[in-house]
Tab-separated table of C-alpha atoms and ligand atoms in Angstrom:
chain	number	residue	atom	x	y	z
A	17	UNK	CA	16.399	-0.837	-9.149
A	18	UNK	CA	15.885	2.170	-11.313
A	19	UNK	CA	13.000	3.945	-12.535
A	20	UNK	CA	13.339	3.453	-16.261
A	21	UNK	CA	11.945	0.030	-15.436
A	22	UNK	CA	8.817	0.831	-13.779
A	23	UNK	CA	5.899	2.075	-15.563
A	24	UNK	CA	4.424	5.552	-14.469
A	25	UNK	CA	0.929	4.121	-12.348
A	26	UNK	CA	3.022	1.430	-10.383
A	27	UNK	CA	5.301	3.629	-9.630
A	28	UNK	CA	2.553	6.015	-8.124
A	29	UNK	CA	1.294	2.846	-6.286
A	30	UNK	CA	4.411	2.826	-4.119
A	31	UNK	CA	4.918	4.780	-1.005
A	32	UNK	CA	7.684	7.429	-0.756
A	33	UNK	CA	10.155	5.374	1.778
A	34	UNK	CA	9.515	2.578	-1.227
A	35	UNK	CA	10.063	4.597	-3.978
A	36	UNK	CA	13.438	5.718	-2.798
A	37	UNK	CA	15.244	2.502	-3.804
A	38	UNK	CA	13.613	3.308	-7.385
A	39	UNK	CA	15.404	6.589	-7.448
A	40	UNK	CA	19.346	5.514	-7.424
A	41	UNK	CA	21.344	3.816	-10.214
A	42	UNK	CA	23.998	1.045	-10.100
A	43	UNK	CA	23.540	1.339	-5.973
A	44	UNK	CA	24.081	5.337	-5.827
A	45	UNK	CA	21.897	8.305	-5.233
A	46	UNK	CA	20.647	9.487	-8.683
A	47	UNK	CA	17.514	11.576	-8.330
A	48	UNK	CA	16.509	13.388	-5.634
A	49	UNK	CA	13.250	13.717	-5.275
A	50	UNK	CA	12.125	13.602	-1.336
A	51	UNK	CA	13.570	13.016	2.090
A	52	UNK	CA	12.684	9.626	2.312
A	53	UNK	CA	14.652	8.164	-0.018
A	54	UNK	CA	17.692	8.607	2.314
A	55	UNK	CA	18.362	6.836	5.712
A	56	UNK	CA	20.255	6.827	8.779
A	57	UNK	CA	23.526	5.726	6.529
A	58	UNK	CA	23.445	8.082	3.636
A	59	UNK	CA	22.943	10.763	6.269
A	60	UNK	CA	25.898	10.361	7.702
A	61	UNK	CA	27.757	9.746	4.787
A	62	UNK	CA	26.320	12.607	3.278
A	63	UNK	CA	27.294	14.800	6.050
A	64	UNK	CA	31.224	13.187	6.135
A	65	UNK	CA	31.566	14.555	2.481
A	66	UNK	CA	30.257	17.626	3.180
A	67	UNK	CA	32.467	18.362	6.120
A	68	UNK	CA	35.326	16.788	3.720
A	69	UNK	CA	34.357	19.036	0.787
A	70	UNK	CA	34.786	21.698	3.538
A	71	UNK	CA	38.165	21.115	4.656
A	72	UNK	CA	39.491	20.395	1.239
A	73	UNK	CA	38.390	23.959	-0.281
A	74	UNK	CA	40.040	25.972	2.489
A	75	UNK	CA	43.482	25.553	0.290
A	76	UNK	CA	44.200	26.742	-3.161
A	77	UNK	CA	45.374	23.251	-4.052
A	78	UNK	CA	42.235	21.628	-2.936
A	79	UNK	CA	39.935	23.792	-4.563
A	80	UNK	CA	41.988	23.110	-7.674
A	81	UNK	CA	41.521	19.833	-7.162
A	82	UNK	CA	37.828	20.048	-6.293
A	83	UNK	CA	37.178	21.756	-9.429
A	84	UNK	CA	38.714	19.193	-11.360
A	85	UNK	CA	35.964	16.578	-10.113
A	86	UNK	CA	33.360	17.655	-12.791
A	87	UNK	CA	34.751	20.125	-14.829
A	88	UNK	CA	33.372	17.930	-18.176
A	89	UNK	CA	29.750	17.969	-16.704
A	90	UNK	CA	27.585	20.877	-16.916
A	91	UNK	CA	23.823	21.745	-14.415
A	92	UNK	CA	20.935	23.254	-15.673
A	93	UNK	CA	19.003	24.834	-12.974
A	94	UNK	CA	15.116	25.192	-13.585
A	95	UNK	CA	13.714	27.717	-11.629
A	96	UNK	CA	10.384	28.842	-11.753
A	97	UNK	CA	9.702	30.205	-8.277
A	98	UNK	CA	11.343	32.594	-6.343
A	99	UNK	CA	14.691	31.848	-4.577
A	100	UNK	CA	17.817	33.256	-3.232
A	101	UNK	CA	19.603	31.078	-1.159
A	102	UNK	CA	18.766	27.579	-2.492
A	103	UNK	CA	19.549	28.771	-5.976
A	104	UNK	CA	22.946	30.070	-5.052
A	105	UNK	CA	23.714	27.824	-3.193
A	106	UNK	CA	23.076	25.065	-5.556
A	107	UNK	CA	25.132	27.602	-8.506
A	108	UNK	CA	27.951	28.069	-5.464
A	109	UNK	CA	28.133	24.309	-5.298
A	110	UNK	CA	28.656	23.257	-8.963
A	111	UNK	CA	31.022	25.465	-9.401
A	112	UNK	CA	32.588	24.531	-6.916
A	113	UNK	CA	33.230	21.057	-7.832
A	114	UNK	CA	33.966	22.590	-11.683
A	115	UNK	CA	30.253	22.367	-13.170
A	116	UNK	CA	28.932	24.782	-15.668
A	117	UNK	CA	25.966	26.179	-15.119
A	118	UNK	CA	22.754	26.997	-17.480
A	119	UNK	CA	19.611	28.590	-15.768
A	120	UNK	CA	16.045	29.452	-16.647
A	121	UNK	CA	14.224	31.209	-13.692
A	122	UNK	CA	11.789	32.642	-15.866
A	123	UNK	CA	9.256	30.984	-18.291
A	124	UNK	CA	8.326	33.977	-20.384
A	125	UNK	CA	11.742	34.184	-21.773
A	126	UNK	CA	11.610	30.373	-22.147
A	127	UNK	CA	9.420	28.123	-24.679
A	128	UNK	CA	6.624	27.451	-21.975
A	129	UNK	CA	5.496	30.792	-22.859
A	130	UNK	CA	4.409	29.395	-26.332
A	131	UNK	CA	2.941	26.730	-24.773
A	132	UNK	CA	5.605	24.213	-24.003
A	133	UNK	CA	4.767	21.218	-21.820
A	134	UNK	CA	7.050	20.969	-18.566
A	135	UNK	CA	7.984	17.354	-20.217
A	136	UNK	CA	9.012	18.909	-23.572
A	137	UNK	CA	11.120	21.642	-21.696
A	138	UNK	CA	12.419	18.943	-19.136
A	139	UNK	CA	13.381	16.871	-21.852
A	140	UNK	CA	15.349	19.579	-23.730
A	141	UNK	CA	17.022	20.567	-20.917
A	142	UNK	CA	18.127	16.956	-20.434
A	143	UNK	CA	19.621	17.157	-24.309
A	144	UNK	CA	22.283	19.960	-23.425
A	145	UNK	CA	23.092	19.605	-19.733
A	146	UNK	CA	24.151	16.243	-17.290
A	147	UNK	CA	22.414	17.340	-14.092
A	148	UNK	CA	18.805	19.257	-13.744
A	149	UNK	CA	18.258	21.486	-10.405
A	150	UNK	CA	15.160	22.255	-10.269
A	151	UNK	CA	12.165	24.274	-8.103
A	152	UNK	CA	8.521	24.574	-9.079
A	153	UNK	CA	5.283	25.387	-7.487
A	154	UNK	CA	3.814	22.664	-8.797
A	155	UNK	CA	3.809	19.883	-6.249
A	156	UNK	CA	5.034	16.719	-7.382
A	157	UNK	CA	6.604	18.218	-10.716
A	158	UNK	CA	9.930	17.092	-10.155
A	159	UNK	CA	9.132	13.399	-9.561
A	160	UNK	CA	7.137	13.167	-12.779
A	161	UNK	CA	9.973	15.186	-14.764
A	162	UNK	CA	12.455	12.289	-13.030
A	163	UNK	CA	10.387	9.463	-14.593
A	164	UNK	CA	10.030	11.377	-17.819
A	165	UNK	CA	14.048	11.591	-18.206
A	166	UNK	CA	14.198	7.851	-16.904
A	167	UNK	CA	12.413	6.668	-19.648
A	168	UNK	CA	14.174	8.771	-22.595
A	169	UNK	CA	17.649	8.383	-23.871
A	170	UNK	CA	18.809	10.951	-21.753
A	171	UNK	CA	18.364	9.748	-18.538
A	172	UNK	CA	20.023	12.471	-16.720
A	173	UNK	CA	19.458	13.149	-12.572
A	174	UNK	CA	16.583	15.547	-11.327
A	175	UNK	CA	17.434	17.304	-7.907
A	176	UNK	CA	14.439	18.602	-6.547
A	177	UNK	CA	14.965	22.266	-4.914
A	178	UNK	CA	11.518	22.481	-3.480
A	179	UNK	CA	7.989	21.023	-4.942
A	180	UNK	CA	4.534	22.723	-4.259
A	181	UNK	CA	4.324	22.920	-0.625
A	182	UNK	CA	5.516	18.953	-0.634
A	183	UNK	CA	8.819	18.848	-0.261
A	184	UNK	CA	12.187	20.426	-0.310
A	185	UNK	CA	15.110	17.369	0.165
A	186	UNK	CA	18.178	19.432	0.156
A	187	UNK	CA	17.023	22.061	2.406
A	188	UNK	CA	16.351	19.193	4.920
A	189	UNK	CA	19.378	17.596	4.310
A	190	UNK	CA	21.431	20.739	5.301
A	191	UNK	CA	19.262	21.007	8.172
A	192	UNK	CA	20.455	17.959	9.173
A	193	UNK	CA	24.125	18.612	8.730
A	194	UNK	CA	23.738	21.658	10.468
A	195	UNK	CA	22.020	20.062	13.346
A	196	UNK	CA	24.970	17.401	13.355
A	197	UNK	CA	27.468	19.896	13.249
A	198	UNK	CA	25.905	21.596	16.284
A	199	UNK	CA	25.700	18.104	18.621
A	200	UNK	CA	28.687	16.363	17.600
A	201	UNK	CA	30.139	16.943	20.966
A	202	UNK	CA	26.925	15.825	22.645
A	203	UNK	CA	26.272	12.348	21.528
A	204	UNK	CA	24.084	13.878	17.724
A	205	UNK	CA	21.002	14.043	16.962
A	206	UNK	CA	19.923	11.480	18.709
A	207	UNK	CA	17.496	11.829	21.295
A	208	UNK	CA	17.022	15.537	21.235
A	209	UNK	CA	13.997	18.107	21.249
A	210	UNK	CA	13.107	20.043	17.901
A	211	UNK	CA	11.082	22.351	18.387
A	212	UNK	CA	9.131	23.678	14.936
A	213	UNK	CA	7.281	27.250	14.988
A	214	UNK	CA	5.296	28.814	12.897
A	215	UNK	CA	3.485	28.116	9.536
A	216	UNK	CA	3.756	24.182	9.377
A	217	UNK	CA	0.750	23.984	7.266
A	218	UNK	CA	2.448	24.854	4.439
A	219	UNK	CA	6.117	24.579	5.128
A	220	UNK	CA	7.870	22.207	3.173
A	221	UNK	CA	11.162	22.207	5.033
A	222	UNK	CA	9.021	21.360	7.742
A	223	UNK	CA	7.196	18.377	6.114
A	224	UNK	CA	10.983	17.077	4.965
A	225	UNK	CA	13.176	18.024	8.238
A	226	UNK	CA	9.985	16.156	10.179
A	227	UNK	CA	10.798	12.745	7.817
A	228	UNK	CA	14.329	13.165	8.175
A	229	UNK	CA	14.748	13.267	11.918
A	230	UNK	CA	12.624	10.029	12.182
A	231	UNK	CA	15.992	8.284	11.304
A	232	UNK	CA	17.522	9.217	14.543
A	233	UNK	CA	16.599	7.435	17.646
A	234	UNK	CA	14.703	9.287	20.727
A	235	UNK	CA	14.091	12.514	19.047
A	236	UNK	CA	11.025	14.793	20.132
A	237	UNK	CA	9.300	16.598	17.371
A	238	UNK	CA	6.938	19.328	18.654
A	239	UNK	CA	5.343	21.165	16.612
A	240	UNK	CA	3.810	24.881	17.646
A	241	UNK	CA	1.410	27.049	15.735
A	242	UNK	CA	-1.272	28.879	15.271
A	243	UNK	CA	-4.686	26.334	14.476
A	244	UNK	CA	-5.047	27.777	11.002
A	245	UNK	CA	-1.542	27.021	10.213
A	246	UNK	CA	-1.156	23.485	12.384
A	247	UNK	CA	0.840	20.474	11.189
A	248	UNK	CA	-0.844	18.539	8.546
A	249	UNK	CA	-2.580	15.410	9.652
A	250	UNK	CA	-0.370	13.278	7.460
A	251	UNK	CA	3.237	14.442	8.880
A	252	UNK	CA	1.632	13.347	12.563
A	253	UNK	CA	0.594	9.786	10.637
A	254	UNK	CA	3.990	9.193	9.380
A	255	UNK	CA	5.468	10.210	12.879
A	256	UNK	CA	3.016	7.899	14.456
A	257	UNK	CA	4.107	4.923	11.898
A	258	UNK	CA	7.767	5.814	12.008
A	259	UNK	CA	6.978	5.481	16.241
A	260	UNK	CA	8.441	8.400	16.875
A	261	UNK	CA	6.747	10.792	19.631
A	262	UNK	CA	5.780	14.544	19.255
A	263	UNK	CA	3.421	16.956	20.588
A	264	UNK	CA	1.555	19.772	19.103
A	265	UNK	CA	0.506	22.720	20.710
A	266	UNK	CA	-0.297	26.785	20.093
A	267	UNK	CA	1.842	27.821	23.034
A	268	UNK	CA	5.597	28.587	22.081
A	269	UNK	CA	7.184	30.216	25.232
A	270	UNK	CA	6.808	27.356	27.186
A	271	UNK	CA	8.595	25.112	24.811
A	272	UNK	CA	11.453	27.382	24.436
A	273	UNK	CA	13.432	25.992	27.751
A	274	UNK	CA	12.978	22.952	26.652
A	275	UNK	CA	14.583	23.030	23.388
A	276	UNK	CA	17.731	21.713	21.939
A	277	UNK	CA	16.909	23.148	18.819
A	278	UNK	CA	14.242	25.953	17.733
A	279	UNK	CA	12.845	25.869	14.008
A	280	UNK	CA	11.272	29.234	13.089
A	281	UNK	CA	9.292	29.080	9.789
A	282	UNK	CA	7.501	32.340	8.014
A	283	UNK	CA	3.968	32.691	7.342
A	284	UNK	CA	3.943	31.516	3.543
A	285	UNK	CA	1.174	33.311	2.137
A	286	UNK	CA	2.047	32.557	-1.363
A	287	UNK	CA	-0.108	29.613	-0.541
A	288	UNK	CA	-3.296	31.620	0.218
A	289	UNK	CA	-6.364	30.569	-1.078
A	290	UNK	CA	-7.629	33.555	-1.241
A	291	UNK	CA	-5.171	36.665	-1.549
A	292	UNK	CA	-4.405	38.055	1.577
A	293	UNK	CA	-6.128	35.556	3.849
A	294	UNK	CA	-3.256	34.967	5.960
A	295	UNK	CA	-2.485	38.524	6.910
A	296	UNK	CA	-5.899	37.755	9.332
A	297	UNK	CA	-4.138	35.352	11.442
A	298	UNK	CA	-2.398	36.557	14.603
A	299	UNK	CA	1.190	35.083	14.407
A	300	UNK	CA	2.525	37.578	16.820
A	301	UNK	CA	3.110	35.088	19.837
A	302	UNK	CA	5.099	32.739	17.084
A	303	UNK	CA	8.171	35.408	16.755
A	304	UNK	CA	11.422	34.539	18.568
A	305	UNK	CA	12.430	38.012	20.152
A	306	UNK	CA	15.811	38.976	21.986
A	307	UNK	CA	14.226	38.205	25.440
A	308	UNK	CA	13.195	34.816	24.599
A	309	UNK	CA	17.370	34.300	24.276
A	310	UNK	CA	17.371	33.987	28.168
A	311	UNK	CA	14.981	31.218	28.108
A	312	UNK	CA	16.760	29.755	25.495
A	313	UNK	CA	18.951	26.936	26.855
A	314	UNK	CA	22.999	27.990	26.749
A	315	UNK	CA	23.600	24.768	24.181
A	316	UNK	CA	20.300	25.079	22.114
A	317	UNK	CA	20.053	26.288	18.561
A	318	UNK	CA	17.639	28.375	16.681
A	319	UNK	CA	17.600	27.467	12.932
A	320	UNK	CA	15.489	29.383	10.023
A	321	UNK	CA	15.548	28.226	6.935
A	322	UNK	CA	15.274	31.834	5.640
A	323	UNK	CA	13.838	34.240	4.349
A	324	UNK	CA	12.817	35.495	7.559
A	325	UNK	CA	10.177	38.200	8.357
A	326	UNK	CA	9.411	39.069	12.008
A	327	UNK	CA	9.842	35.782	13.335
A	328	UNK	CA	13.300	36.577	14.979
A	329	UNK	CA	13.911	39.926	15.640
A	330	UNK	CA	17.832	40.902	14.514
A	331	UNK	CA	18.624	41.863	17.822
A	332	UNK	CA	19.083	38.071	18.021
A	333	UNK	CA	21.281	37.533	15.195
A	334	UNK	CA	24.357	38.312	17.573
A	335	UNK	CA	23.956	35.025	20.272
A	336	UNK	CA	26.165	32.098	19.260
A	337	UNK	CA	22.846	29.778	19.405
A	338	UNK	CA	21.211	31.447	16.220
A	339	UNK	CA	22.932	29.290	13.640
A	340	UNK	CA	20.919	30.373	10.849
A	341	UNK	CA	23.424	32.047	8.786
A	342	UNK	CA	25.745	29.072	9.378
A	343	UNK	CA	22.994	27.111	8.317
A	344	UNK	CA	22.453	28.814	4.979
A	345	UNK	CA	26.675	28.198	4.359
A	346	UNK	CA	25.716	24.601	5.477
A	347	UNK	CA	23.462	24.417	2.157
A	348	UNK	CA	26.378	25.228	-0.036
A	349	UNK	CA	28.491	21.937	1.319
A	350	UNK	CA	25.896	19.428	1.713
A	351	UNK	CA	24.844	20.573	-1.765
A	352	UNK	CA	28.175	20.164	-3.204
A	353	UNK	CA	28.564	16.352	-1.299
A	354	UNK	CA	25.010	15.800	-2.733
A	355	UNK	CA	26.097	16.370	-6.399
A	356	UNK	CA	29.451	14.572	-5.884
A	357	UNK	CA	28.152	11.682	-4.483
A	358	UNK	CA	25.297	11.607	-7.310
A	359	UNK	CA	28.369	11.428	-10.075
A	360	UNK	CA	30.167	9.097	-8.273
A	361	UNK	CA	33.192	11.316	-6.599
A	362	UNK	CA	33.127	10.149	-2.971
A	363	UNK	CA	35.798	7.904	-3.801
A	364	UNK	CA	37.842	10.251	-5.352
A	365	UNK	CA	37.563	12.840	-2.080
A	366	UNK	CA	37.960	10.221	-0.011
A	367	UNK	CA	41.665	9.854	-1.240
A	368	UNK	CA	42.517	13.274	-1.759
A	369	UNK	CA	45.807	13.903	0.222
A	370	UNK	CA	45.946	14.301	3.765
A	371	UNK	CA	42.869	16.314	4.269
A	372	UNK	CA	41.157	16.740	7.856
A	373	UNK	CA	39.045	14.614	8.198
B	25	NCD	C1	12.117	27.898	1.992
B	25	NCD	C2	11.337	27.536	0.749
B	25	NCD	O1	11.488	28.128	-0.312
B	25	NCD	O2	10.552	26.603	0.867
B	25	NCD	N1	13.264	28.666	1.824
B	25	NCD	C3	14.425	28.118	1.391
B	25	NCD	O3	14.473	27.290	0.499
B	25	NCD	N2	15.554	28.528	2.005
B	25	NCD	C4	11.247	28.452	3.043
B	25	NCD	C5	10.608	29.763	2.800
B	25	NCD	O4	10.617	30.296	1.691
B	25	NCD	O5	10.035	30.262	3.783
């Protein structure tokens, strides 16, 4: 498969988990577009490398050797909406592995001020670097630019680092690794309670964590909010075709004994329709405070994907189950396994020395 071979409207015509084959070259990841392109087995292999990557950087030598892995490639990372951690992280994580790095965060020093297309700029990126990391507020941007660069002479890989409110893959994906860090005493993922809280209307780690988890078997997704700011009809859908069960409902404190792992999400008013309009709803009963911690089951988790605002007061930051700073570090690896394994250097990790595990 591979998208240079597939016109622009058929592609379109497929549905995401069918698109995903479309997205990888001679067998391997390539772009990365959304979270259902990857399944129960990339997942875990995913997560391996990561934990590898992990281990092999704690000595001098392996870092050495890490950066050796793609010192003659360099990443371009496009972004044109606010970020902090995703953008390091991503930066952290090429250099890691040796990349050099090119950025533009900021279109009014770039040509799009003039009146550049996003396919022109794309496209010009793709002439100077090997990888494109990239975050836009336009929804869907990144899986047009990846069909763009598909069909030019510069095919080169698009990571997508968050779309519009769609999607945001790699955040998932380290969501994911940091949820099977925190159960791999206790049989995974697999059949636990997650527990997502706050604005899932517009979320997009939400909408991609929600995919993700489908590929484990007997997990709960339950989903708590406000009404203006429920779940969108179409993650329930997928959930419903994926057969997976859920439950939504405004009321958090009763969920919170009954949680493996807590999601807290901010209210993303960037979104508003109408400037300001969220500051009407009452979110107040959707904040995670340092009381709530003795509800909170001993082995449960509370994730954010961060920033946070008042949804969990710092007083919590101290308990062993908030894991969201972990989390965050989590990013950094499972980004670095993502771009290795998109250039072809699981192999290559895989016999490095004597490296646990
Ligand atoms: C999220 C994002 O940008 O979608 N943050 C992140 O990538 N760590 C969530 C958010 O901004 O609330």
């Amino acid at each position: 498969m591979s998208l240079g071979r597939i016109g622009w409207d058929a592609f379109q015509a497929l549905s995401l988990e069918d698109k995903g084959p479309q997205l990888q070259e001679d067998g391997r990841l390539f772009h990365i577009l959304f979270a259902q392109q990857f399944d129960r087995a990339s997942l875990d292999a995913l997560g391996r490398l990561a934990t590898r990557i992990r281990f092999i950087a704690k000595s001098k030598a392996g870092m050495t050797f890490l950066q050796g892995l793609l010192d003659h490639r360099r990443a371009m990372l496009y972004f044109t909406q606010p970020s902090t951690r995703t953008f390091l992280s991503f930066c952290a994580a090429c250099e890691i592995l040796g990349m050099k790095l090119g950025e533009v965060r900021d279109t009014s020093t770039s040509s799009e001020f003039k009146g550049e297309s996003h396919e022109d700029s794309v496209r010009t990126f793709s002439s100077y670097f090997d990888l494109i990391i990239m975050r836009s507020h336009v929804g869907g941007l990144a899986e047009r630019m990846a069909w763009v660069l598909s069909h030019s002479e510069r095919p080169v890989p698009i990571v997508n680092a968050g779309s519009g409110r769609d999607q945001h893959p790699t955040q998932a994906l380290l969501d994911i690794y940091t949820l099977q860090r925190s159960f791999e005493d206790r049989g995974g993922i697999d059949g636990k309670t997650v527990v997502f809280v706050g604005d899932l209307a517009r979320g997009r780690t939400v909408r991609s964590l929600a995919v993700l988890l489908t590929r484990y078997e007997g997990v709960r997704q339950c989903f708590v909010a406000p009404p203006p700011l429920r779940i969108g009809d179409d993650v329930l859908a997928m959930l419903d075709a994926a057969g997976c069960e859920y439950e939504v409902t405004t009321e958090f404190k009763p969920m919170i004994p009954r949680a493996d792992a807590i999601y807290m999400t901010r209210v993303q008013d960037e979104w508003d329709q109408v400037k300001g309009e969220s500051a009407d709803i009452d979110t107040s009963a959707y904040a995670f405070t340092a009381e709530d911690l003795e509800r909170l089951p001993p082995r449960a988790v509370l994730m954010h994907p961060l920033p946070r605002r008042k949804e969990i007061a710092p007083e919590v930051d101290g308990d062993p189950r908030a894991v969201y700073w972990r989390q965050m570090r989590n990013g950094m690896w499972i980004r670095c396994a993502l771009i290795a394994a998109i250039f072809g250097c699981a192999g290559a990790l895989g016999e490095y020395g004597d490296a646990e595990p």
